[in-house]
Coordinates of C-alpha atoms and ligand atoms in Angstrom, one line a residue:
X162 CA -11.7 4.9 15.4
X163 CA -8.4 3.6 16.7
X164 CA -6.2 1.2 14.9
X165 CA -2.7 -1.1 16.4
X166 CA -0.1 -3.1 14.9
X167 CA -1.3 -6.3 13.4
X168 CA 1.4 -8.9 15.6
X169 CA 1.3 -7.6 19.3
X170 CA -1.2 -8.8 20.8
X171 CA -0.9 -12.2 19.5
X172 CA -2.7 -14.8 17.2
X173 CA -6.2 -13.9 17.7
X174 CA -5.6 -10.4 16.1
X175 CA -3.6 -12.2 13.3
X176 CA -6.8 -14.0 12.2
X177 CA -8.8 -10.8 12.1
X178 CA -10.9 -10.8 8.6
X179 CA -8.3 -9.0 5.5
X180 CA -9.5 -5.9 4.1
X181 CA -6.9 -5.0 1.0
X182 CA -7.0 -1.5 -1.1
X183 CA -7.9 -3.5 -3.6
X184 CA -10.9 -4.7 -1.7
X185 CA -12.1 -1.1 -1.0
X186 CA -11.6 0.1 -4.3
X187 CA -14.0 -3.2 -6.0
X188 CA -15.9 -4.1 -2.9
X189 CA -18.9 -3.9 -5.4
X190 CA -17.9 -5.7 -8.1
X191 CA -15.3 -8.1 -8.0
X192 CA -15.9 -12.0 -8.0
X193 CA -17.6 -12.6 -4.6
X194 CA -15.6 -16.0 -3.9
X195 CA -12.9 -14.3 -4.7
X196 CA -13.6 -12.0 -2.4
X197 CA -14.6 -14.1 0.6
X198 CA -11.7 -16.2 0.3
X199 CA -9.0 -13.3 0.0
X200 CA -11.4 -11.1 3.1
X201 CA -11.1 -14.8 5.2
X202 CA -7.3 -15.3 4.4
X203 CA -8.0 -18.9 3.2
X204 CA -4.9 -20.6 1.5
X205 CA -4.5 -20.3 -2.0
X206 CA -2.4 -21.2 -4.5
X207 CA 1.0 -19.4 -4.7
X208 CA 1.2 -16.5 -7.2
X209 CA 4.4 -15.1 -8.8
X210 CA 5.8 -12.2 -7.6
X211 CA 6.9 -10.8 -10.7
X212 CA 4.8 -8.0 -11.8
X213 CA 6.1 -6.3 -7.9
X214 CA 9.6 -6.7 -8.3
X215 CA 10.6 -3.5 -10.0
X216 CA 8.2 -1.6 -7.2
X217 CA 9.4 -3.7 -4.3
X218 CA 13.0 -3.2 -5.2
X219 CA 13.0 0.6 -6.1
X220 CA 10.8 1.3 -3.0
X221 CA 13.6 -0.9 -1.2
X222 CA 16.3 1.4 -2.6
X223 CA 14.6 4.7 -2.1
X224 CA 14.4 3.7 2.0
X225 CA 18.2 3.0 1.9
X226 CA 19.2 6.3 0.1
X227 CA 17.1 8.2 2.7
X228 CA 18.4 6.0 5.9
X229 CA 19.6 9.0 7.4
X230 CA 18.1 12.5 6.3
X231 CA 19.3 13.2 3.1
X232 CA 18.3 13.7 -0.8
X233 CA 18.0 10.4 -3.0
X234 CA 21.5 9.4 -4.0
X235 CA 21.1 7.8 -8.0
X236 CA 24.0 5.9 -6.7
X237 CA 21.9 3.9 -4.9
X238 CA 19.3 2.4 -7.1
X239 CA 20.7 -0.1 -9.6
X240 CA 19.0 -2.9 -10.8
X241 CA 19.1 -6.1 -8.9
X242 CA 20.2 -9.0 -11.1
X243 CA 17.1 -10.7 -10.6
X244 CA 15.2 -8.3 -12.8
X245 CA 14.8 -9.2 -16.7
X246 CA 16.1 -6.7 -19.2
X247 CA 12.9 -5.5 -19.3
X248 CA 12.1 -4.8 -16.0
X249 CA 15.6 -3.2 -15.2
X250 CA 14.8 -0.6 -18.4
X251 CA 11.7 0.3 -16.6
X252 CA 13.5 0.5 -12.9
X253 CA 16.4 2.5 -14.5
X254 CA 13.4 4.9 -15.8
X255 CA 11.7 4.9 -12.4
X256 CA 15.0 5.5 -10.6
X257 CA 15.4 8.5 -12.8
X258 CA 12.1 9.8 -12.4
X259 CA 12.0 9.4 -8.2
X260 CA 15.5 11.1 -8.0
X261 CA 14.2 14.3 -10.5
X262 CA 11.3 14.1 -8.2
X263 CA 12.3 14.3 -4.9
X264 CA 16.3 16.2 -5.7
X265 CA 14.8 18.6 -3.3
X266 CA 13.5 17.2 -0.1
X267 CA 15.8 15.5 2.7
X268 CA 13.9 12.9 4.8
X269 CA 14.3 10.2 6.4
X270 CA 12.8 6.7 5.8
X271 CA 11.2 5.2 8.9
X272 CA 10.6 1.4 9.2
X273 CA 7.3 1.3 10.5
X274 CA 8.1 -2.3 12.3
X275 CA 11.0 -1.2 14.0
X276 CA 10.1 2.6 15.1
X277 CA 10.1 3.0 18.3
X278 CA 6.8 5.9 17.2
X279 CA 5.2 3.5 15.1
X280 CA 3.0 2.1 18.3
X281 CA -0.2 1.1 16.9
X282 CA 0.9 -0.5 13.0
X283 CA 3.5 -2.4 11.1
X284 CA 4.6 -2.0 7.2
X285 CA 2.4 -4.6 6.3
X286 CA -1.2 -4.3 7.9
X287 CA -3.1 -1.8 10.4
X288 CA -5.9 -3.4 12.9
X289 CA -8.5 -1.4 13.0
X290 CA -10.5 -2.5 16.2
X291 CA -13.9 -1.0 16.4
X292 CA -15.1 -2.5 12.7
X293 CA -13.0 -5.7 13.5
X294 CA -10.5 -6.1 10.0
X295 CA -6.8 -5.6 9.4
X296 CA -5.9 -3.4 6.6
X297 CA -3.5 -5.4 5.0
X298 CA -0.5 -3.9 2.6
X299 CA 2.1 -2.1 2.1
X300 CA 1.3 1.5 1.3
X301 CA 4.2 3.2 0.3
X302 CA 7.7 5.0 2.0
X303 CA 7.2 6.1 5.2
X304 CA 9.4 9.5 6.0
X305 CA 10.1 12.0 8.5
X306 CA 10.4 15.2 7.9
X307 CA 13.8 17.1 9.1
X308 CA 10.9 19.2 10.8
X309 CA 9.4 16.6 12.1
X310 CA 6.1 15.9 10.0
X311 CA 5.6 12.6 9.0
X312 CA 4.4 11.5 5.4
X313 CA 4.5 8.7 3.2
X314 CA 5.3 9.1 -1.0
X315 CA 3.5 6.6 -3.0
X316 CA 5.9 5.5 -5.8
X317 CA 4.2 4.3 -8.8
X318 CA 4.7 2.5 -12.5
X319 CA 2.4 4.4 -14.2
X320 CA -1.3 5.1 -13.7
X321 CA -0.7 9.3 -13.6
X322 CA -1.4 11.0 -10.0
X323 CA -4.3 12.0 -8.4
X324 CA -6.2 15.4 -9.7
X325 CA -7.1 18.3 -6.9
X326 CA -8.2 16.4 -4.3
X327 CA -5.6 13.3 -3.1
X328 CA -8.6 11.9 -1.9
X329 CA -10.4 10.9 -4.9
X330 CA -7.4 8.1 -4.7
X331 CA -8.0 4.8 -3.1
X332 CA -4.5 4.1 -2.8
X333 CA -4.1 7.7 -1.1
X334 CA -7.1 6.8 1.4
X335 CA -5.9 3.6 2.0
X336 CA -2.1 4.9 3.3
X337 CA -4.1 7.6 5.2
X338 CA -6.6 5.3 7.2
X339 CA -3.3 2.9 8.0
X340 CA -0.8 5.6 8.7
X341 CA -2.8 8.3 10.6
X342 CA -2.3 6.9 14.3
X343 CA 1.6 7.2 13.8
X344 CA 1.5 10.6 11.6
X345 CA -0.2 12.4 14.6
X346 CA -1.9 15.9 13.6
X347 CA -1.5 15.6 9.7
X348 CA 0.0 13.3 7.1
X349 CA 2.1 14.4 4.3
X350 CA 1.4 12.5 1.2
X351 CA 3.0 12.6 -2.0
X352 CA 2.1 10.7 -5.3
X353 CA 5.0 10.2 -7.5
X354 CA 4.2 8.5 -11.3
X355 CA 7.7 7.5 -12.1
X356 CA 6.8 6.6 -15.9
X357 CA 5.3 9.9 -16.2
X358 CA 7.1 12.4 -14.4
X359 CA 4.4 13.3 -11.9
X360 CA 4.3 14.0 -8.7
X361 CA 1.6 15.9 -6.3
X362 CA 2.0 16.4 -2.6
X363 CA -0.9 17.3 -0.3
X364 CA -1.6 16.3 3.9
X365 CA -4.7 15.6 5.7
X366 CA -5.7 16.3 8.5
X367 CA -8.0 15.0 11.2
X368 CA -11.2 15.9 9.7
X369 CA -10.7 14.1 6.8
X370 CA -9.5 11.3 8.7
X371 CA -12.9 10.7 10.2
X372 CA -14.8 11.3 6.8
X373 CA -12.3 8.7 5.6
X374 CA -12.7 6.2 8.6
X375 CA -16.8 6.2 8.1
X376 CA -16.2 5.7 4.2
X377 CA -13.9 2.5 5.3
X378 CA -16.7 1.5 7.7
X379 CA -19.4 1.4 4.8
X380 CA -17.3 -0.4 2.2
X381 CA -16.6 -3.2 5.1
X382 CA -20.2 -3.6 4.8
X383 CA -20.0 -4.0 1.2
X384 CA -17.2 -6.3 1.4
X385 CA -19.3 -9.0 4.4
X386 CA -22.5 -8.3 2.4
X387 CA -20.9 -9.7 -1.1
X388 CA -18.1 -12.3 0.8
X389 CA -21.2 -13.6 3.0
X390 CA -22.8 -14.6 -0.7
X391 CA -19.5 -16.2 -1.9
X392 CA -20.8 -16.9 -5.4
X393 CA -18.3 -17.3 -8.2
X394 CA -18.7 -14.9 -11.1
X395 CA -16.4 -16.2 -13.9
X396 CA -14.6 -12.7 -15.7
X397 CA -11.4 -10.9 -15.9
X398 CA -10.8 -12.0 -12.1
X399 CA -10.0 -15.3 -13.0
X400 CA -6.4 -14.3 -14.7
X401 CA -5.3 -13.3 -11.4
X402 CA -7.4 -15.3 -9.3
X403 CA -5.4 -17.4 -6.5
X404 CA -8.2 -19.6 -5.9
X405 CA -9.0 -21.3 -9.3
X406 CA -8.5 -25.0 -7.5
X407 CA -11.8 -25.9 -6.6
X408 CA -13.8 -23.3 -8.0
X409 CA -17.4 -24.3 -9.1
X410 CA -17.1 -21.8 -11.8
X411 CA -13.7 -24.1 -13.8
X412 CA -15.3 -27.8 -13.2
Ligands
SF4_244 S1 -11.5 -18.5 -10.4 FE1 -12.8 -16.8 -11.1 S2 -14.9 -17.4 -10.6 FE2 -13.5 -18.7 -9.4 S3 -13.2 -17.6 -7.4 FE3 -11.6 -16.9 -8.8 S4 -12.3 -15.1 -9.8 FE4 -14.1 -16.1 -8.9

């Protein structure tokens, strides 16, 4: 199972049917018009951006302190003034915590859309072909290596890290299944909980790239099987729901 960049071969690729991490993870069980309207990109209603801003900016800051090889500098992560009091506590905690973390790696952040090795995805969404869906997401920092390997580190705001296998993660298989056709033989991954103070490394390999590509294939089914019935199930996915306007379920 191959997979390319989302935006080069033009708008009929664009349009391929979404298949998020979150999707994968609650195929089963989220609200099925919720599902088939986020799986069919229809347009919804705006959504603030707020809960991401402390993760998109310190992810932000961690790719400029490792532009070139090098160890995370705390000088670069301050607090963007954009962030409430609250939210630049918690980034100042989460700056602390990736720093500790990683004092004793050099890498270097890659941009996936502008890396020349990159070929076949983007930092947004992965096409994968032969089961016809984009995985659609950012999935973490993208590094090399000063010897070469290629890995990601999932930064996160709580929620612990995975136990001894990385791949009991969703998040983790997700990142591998859009990163493997740019990390070549392996994939270093890394977990870092930066409320907690945890971090666990691991890489995979082929192998488990193909155990993980058939897993995707049969949770796609899940997600056209319960997006094909559409049916609105009022519950906890309303509170974040994008597509309350004209829902049967709110008349
Ligand atoms: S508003 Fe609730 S019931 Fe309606 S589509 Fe969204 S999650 Fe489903």
């Amino acid at each position: 199972m191959g997979a390319r960049r989302a935006d080069d071969t033009g708008d009929d690729e664009e349009e391929l049917p979404r298949i998020t991490a979150s999707h994968l993870r609650r195929a089963g069980t989220i609200c099925a018009r919720r599902l088939a309207n986020e799986h069919h990109d229809r347009r919804s209603m705006r959504r603030g951006t707020g809960r991401f801003r402390v993760q998109n900016q310190l992810l932000e800051d961690a790719r400029l302190t490792h532009f070139d090889f090098a160890q995370p500098d705390p000088a670069h992560f301050r607090p963007g003034h954009e962030l409430t009091a609250e939210e630049a506590h918690l980034y100042r905690t989460a700056a602390r915590w990736y720093v500790a973390l990683y004092h004793d790696e050099r890498v270097r952040s890659v941009d996936l859309g502008t890396d020349d090795a990159s070929g076949d995805l983007d930092n947004w969404a992965t096409c994968v072909d032969e089961i016809g869906v984009r995985l659609v997401g950012r999935c973490g920092l993208t590094v090399e290596h000063d010897d070469g390997r290629r890995g990601v580190r999932l930064l996160r705001l709580g929620r612990g890290v995975p136990g001894a296998d990385l791949l009991d993660d969703v998040d983790v298989r997700f990142a591998v299944l859009r990163l493997s056709a740019w990390s070549g033989a392996e994939l270093c991954v890394s977990v870092g909980d930066l409320v907690h103070g945890a971090r666990r490394d691991g890489t995979v390999d082929g192998p488990r790239v193909a155990e993980l590509q058939r897993w995707l294939a049969g949770r796609v089914d899940v997600v056209r099987a319960r997006a094909a019935e559409a049916d609105p199930t009022p519950g906890l996915d309303c509170a974040s729901c994008a597509f309350v306007p004209g829902c049967p379920a709110h008349r």
